[in-house]
mmCIF file of C-alpha atoms in Angstrom:
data_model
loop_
_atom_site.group_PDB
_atom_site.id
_atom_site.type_symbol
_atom_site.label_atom_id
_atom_site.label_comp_id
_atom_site.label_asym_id
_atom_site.label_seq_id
_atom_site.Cartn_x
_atom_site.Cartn_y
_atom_site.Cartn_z
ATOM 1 C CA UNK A 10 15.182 -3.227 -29.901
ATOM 2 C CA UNK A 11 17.911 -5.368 -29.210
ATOM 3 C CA UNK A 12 17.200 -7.461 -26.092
ATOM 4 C CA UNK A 13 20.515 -9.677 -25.908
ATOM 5 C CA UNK A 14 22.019 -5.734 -25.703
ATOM 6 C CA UNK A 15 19.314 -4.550 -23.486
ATOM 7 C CA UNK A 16 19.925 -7.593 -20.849
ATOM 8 C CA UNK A 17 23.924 -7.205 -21.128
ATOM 9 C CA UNK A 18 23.826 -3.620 -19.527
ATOM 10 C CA UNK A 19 21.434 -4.173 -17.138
ATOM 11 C CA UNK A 20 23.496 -6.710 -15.820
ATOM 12 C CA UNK A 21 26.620 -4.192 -16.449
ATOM 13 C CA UNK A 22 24.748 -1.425 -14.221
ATOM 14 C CA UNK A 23 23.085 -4.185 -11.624
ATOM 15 C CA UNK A 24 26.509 -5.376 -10.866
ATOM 16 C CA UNK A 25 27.940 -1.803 -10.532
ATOM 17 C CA UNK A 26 25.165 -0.880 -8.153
ATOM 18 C CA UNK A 27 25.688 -3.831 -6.289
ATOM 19 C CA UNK A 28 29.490 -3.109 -5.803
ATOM 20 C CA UNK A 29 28.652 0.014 -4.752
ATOM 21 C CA UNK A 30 26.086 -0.459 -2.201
ATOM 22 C CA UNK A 31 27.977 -3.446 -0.473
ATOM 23 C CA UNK A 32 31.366 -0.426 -0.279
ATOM 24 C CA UNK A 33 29.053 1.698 0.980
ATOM 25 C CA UNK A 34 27.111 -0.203 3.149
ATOM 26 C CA UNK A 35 24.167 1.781 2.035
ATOM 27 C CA UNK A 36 20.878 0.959 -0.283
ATOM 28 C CA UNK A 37 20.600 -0.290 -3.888
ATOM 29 C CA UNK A 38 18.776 2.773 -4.887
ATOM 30 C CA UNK A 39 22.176 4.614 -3.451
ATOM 31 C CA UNK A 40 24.332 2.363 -5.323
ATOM 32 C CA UNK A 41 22.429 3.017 -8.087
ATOM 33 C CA UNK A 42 22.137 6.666 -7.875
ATOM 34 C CA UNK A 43 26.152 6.298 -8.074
ATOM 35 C CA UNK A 44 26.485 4.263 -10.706
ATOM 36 C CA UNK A 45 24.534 5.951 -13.269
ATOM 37 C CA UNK A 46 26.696 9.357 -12.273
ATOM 38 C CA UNK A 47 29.857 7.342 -12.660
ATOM 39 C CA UNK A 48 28.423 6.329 -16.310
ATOM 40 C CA UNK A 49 27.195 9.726 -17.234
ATOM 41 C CA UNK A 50 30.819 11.103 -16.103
ATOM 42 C CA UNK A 51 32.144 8.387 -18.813
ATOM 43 C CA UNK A 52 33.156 6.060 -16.440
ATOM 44 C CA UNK A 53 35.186 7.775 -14.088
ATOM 45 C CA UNK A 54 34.528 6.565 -10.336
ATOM 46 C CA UNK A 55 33.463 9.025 -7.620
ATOM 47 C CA UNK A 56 35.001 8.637 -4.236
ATOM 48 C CA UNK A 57 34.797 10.735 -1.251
ATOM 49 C CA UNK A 58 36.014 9.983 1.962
ATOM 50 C CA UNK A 59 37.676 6.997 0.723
ATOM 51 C CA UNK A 60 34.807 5.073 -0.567
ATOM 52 C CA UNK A 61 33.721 3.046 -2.821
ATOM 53 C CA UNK A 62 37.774 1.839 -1.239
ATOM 54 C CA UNK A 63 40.639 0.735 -4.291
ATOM 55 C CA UNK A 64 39.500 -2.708 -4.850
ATOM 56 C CA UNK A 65 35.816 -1.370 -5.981
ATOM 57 C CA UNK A 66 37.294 1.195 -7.829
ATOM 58 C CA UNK A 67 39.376 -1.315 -10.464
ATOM 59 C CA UNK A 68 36.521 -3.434 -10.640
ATOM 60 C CA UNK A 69 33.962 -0.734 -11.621
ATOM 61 C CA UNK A 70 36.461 1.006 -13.734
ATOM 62 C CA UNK A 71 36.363 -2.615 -15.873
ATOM 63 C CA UNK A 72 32.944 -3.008 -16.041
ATOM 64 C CA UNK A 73 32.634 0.999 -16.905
ATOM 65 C CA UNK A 74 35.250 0.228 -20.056
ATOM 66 C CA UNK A 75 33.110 -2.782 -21.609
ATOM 67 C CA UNK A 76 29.956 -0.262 -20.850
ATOM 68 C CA UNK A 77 29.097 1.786 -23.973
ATOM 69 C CA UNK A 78 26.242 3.599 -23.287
ATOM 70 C CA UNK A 79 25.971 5.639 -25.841
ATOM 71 C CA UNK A 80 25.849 2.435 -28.148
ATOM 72 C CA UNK A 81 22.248 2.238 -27.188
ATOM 73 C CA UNK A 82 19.038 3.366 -28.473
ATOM 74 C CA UNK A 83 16.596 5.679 -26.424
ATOM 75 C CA UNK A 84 14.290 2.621 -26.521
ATOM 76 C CA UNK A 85 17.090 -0.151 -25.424
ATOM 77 C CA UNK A 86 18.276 2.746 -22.832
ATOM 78 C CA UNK A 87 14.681 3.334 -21.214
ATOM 79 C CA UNK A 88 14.444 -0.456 -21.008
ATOM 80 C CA UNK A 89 17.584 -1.344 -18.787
ATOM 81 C CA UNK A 90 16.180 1.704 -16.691
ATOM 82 C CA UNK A 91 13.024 -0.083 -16.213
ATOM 83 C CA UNK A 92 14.738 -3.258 -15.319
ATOM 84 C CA UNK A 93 16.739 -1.492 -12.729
ATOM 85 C CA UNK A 94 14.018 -0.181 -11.167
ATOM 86 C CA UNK A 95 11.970 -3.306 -10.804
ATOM 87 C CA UNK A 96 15.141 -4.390 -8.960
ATOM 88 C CA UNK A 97 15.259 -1.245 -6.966
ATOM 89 C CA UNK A 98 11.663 -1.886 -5.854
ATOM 90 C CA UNK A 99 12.294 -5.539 -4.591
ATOM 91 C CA UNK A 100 16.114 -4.804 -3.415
ATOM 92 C CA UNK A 101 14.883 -1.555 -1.077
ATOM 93 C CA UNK A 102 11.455 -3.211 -0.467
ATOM 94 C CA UNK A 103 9.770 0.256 -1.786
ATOM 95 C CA UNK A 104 6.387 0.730 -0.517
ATOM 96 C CA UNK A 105 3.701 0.504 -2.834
ATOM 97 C CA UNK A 106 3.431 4.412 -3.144
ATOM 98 C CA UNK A 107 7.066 4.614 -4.131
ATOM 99 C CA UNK A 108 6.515 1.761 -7.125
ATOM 100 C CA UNK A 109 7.891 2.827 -10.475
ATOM 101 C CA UNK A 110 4.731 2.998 -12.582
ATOM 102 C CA UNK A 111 4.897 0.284 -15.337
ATOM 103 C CA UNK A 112 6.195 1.338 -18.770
ATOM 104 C CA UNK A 113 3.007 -0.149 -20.455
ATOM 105 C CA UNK A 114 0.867 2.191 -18.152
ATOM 106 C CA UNK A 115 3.210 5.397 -19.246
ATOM 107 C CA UNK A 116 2.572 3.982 -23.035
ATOM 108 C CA UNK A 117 -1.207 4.095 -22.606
ATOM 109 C CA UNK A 118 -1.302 7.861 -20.877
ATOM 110 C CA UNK A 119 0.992 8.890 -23.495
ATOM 111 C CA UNK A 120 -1.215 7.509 -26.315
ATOM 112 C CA UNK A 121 -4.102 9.925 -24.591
ATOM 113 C CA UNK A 122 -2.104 12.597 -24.715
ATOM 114 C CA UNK A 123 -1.912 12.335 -28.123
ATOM 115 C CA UNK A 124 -5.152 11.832 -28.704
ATOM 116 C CA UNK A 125 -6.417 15.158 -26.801
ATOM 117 C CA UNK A 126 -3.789 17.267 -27.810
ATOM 118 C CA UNK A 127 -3.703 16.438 -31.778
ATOM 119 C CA UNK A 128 -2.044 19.441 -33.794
ATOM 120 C CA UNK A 129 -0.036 20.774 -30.549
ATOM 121 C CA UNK A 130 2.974 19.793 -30.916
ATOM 122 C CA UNK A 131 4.734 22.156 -27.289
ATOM 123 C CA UNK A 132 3.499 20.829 -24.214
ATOM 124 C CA UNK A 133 4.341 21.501 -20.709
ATOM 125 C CA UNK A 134 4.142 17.748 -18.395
ATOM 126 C CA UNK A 135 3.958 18.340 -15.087
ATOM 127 C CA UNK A 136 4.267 15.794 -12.229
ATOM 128 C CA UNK A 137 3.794 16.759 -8.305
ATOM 129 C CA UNK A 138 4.119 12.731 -7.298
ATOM 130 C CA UNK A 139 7.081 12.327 -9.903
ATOM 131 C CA UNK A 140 9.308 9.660 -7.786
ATOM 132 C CA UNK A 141 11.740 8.368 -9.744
ATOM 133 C CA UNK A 142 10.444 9.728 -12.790
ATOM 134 C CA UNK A 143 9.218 6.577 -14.626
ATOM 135 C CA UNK A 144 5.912 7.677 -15.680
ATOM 136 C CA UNK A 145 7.617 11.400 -17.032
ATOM 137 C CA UNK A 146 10.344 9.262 -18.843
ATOM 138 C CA UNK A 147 8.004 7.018 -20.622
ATOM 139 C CA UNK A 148 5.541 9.277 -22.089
ATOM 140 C CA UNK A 149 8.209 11.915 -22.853
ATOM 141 C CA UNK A 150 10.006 8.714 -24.745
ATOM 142 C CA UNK A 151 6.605 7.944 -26.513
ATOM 143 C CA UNK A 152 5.670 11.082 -27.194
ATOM 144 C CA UNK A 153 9.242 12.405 -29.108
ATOM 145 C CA UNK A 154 9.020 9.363 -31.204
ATOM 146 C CA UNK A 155 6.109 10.961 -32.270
ATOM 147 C CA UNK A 156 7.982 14.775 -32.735
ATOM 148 C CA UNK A 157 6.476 16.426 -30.184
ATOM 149 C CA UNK A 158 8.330 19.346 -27.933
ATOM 150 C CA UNK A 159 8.226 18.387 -24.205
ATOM 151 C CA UNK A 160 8.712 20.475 -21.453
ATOM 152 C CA UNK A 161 9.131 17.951 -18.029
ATOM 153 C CA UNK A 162 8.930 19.082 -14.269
ATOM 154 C CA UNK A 163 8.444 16.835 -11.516
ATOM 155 C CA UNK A 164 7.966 17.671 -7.474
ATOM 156 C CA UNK A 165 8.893 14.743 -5.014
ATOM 157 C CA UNK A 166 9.823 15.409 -1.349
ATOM 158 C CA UNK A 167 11.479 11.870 -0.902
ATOM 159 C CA UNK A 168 15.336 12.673 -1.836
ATOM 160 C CA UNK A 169 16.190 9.867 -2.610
ATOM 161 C CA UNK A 170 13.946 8.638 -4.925
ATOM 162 C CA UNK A 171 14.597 12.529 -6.646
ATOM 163 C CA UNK A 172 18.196 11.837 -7.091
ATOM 164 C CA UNK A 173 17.286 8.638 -8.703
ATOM 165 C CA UNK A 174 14.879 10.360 -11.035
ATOM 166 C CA UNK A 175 17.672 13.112 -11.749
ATOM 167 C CA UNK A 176 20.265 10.330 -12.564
ATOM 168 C CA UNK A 177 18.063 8.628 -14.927
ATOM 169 C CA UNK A 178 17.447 12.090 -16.699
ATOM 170 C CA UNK A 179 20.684 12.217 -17.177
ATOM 171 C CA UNK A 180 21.884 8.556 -18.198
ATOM 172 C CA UNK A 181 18.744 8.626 -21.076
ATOM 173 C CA UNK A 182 19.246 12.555 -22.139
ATOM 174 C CA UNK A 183 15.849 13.459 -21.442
ATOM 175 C CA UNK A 184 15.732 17.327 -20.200
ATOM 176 C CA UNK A 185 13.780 17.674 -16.673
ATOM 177 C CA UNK A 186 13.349 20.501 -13.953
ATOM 178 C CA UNK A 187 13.078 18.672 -10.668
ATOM 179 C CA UNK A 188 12.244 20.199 -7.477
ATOM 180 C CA UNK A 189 12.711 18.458 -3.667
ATOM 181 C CA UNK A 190 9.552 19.325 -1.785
ATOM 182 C CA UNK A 191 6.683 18.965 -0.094
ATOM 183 C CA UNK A 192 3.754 18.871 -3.315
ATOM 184 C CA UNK A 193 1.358 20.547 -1.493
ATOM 185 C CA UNK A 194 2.751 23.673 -0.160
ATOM 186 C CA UNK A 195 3.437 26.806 -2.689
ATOM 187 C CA UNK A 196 5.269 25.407 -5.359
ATOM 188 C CA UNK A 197 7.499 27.673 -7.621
ATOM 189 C CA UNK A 198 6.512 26.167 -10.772
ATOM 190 C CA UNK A 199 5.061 27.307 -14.013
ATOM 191 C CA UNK A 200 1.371 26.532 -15.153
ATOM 192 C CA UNK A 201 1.466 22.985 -16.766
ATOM 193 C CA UNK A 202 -0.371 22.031 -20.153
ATOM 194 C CA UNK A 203 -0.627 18.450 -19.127
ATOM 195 C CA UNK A 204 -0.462 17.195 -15.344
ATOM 196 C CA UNK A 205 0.359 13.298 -14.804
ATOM 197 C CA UNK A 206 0.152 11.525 -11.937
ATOM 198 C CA UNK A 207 0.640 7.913 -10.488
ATOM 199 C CA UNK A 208 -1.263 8.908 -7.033
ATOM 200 C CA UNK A 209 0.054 8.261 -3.353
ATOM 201 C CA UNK A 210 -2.848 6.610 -2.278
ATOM 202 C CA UNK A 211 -3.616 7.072 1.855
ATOM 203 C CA UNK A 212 -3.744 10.160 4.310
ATOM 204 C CA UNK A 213 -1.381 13.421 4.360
ATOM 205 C CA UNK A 214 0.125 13.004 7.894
ATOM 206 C CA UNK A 215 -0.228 17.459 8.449
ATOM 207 C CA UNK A 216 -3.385 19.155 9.362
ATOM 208 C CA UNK A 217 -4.818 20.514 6.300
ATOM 209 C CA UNK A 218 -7.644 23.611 6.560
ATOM 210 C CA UNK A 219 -10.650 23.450 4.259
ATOM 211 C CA UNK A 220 -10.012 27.492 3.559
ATOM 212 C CA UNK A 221 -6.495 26.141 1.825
ATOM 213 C CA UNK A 222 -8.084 22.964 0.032
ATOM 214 C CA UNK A 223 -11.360 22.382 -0.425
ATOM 215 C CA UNK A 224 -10.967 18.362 -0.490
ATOM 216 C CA UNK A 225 -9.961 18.645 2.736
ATOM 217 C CA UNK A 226 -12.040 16.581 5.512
ATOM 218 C CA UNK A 227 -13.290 18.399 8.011
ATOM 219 C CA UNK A 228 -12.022 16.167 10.410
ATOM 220 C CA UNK A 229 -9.365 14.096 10.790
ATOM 221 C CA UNK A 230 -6.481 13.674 8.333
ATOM 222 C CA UNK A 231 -7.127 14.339 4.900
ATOM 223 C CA UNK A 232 -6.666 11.756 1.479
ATOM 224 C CA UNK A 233 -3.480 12.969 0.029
ATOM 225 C CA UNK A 234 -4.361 11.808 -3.211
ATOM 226 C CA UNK A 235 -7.663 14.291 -3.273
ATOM 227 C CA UNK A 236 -5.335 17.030 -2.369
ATOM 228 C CA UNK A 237 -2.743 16.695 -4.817
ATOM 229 C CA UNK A 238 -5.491 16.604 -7.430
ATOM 230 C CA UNK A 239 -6.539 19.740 -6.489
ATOM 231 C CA UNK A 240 -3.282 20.951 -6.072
ATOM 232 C CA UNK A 241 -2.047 19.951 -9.755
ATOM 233 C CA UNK A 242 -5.370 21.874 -11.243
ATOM 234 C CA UNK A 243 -4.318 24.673 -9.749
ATOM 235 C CA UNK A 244 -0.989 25.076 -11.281
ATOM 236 C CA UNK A 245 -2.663 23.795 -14.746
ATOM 237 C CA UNK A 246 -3.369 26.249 -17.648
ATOM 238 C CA UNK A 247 -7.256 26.858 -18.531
ATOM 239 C CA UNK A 248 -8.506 24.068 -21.018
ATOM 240 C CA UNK A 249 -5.860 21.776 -19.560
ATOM 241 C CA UNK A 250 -5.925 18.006 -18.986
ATOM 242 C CA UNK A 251 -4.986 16.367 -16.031
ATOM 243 C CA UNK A 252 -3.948 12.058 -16.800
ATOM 244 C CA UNK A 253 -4.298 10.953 -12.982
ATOM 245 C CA UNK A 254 -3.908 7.076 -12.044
ATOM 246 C CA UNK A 255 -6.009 5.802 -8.490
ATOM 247 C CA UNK A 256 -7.133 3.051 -7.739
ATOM 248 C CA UNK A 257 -10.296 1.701 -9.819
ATOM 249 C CA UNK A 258 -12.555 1.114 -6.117
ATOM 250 C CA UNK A 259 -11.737 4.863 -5.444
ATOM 251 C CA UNK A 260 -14.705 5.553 -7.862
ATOM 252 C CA UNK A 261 -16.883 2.752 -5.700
ATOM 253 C CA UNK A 262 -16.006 4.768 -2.094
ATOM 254 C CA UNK A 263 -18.432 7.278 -0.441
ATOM 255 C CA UNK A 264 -15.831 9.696 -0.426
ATOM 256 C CA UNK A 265 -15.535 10.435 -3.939
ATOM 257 C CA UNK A 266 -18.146 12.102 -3.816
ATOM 258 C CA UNK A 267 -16.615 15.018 -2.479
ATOM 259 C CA UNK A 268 -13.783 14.762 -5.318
ATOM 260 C CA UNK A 269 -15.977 14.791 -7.941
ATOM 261 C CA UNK A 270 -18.220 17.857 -6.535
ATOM 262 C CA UNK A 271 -14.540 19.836 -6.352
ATOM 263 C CA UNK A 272 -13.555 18.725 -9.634
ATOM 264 C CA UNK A 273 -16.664 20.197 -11.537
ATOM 265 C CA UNK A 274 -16.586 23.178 -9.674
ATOM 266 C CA UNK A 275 -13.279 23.847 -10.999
ATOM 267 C CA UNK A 276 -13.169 21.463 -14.272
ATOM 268 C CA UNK A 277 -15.080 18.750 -16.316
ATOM 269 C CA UNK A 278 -14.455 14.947 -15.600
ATOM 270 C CA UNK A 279 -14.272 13.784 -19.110
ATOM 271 C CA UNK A 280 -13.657 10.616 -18.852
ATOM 272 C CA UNK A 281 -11.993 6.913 -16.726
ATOM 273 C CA UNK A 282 -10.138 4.401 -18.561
ATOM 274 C CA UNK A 283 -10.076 0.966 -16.552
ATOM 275 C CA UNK A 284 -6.855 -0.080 -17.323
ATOM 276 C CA UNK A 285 -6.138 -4.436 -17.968
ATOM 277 C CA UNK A 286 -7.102 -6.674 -14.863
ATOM 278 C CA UNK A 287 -3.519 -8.526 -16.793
ATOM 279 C CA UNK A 288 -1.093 -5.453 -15.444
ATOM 280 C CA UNK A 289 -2.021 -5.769 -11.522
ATOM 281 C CA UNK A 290 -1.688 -8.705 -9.167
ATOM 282 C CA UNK A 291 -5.344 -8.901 -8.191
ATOM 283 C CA UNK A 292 -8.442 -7.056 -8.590
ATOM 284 C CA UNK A 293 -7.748 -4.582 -5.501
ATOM 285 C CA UNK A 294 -4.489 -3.000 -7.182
ATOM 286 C CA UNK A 295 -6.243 -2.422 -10.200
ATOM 287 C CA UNK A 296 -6.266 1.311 -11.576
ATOM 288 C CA UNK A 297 -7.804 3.632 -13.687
ATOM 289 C CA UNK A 298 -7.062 6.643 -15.814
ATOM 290 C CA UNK A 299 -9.055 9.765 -14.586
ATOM 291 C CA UNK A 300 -9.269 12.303 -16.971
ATOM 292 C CA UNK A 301 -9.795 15.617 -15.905
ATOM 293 C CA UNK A 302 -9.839 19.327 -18.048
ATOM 294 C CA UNK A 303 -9.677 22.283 -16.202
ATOM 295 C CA UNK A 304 -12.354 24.996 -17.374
ATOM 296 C CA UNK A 305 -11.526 27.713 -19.573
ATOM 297 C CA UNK A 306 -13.689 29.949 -22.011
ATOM 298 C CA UNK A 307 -13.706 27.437 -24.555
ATOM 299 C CA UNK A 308 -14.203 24.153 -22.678
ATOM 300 C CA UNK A 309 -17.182 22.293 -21.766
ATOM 301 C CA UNK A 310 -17.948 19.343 -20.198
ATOM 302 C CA UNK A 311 -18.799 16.302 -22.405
ATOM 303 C CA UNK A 312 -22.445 15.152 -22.283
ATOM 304 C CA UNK A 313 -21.529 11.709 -22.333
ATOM 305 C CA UNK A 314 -18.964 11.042 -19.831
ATOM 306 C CA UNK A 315 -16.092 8.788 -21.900
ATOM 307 C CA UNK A 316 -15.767 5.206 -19.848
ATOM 308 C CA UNK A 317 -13.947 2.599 -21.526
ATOM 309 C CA UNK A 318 -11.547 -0.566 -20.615
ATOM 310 C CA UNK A 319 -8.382 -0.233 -22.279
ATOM 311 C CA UNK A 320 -7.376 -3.704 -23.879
ATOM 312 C CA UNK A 321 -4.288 -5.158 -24.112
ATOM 313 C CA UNK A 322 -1.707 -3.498 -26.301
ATOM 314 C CA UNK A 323 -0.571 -6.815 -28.016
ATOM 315 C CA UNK A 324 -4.075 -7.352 -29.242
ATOM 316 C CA UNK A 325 -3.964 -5.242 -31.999
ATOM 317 C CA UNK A 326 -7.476 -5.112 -33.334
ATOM 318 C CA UNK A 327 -8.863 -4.111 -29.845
ATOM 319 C CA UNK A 328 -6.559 -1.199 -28.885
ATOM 320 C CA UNK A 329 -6.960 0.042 -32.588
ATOM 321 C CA UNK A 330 -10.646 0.200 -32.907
ATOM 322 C CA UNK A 331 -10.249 1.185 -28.911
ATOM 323 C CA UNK A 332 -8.154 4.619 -29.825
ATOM 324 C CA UNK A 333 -10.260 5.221 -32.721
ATOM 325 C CA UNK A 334 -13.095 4.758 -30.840
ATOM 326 C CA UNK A 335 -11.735 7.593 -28.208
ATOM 327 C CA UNK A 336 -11.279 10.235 -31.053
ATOM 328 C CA UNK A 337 -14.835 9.210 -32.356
ATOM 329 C CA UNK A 338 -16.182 10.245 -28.995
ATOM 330 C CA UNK A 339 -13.564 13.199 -28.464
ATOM 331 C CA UNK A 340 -14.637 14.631 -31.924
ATOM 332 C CA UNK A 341 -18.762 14.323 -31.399
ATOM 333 C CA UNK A 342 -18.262 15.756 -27.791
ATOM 334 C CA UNK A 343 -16.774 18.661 -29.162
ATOM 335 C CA UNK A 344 -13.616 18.154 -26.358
ATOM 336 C CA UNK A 345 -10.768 20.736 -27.337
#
């Protein structure tokens, strides 16, 4: 990867977000969301209703001719996306729900992936949370490096942060059917091989019923994140995996307990990976993977539960015997 390239058009697209937004007197995620079409489009500026006015419109069109996009590797191109939406997050002030998820985090899930589905090579990623599509982008980049056939949909009912996630689609070529709505109300999507999920973590603001969830409280407002859980295993295929990132205390609270008595009703908890106390700010934000399979006629739930603490990625002995160490326990389990 070339970095001196990779910092030249994020500064290219920061500065043509930037020149946008001030025009339009709007947000940088806006400005952004207009940019990358204006890029895609090969640099031809989009105006409506007079604005972005002349002035903008000459000084995008130069910094759109010393752009060439296509010059760029998938790799270099999914790294200026991830700059710009670290920027996005501290321009807009996004809440933390609304966070991209870090590329190292999308690395890891995809690296599970690969481990539980060895020898399939056409999968179907689903996810209902998808945001700006971060998480989707960076396993689907880690994964094709590896020549795997992805299939990517992904349910948000914040628009904006959807038309951010369709624009990167676009700028980075990476194929995705993407749906503006509510995630847990019928959803007109096909069963999903693999569900992903970065969680909203808090309470879904509408009554829920406990006849159309059964993680529902009976009381009060329910956790949204227990609900979409349930929700994503029921549009998953039998003997899928679901990759879903909470909060590590979630697996400390009372309330988990009800979680955990849907989940093996329906599925098998196979395993939680504590991801690196490095990647978070402090020992609240920390997360975990939980690993979920939903039943089918030839799955089973492992007799010894998989728990591990990913290491770092850049120390190379550790994460090596630590993925060899998963398929050990994947193959003597009998997990397929």
């Amino acid at each position: 990867m070339n970095i001196e390239k990779v910092e030249q058009f994020y500064t290219l697209l920061n500065q043509s977000a930037l020149l946008i937004q001030q025009d339009l007197d709007g947000t940088f995620i806006e400005g952004l969301v207009e940019t990358g079409e204006n890029i895609v489009d090969e640099g031809k500026v989009h105006v409506e209703d007079g604005l972005p006015g002349p002035e903008t419109v000459e000084q995008l069109t130069k910094l759109y001719q010393s752009m060439d996009w296509m010059s760029l590797t998938p790799e270099e191109k999914k790294q200026v996306v991830q700059l710009a939406l670290i920027k996005a997050a501290k321009e807009d002030l996004l809440q933390p729900n609304h966070q991209p998820t870090p590329d190292a985090i999308g690395v890891l899930v995809a690296m599970m992936i690969e481990l539980f589905f060895e020898g399939k090579q056409s999968l179907h990623l689903t996810d209902l949370s998808v945001g700006t599509g971060n998480l989707l982008f960076t396993i689907y980049t880690s994964l094709v490096s590896r020549d795997k056939s992805l299939t990517l949909t992904g349910v948000d009912n914040d628009d904006s942060l959807i038309a951010l996630a369709s624009t990167f689609s676009a700028l980075l070529g990476i194929p995705i059917e993407l749906q503006l709505q509510d995630s847990l109300q019928a959803l007109l999507i096909n069963p999903a091989d693999i569900m992903v999920m970065d969680l909203p973590i808090g309470y879904y603001p509408k009554p829920i019923d406990q006849e159309s969830f059964q993680t529902s409280f009976e009381e009060g407002h329910s956790f949204s994140h227990y609900l979409l859980i349930e929700q994503s295993i029921n549009y998953m295929k039998d003997g899928g995996f679901g990759f879903y990132l909470l909060p590590t205390s979630t697996f400390e609270a009372e309330e988990v307990k009800s979680l955990l008595s849907y989940v093996q009703k329906v599925g098998h908890v196979q395993g939680i990976i504590h991801l690196p106390s490095e990647w978070f700010k402090n020992e609240q934000s920390k997360k975990s993977i939980f690993i979920v399979q939903k039943k089918s006629e030839n799955s089973k739930q492992a007799q010894e539960v998989l728990i591990a603490n990913a290491p770092l990625s850049s120390d190379k002995e550790a994460y090596h015997k630590f993925i060899a160490d998963i398929r050990h326990w994947k193959t003597e389990q009998g997990i397929i």
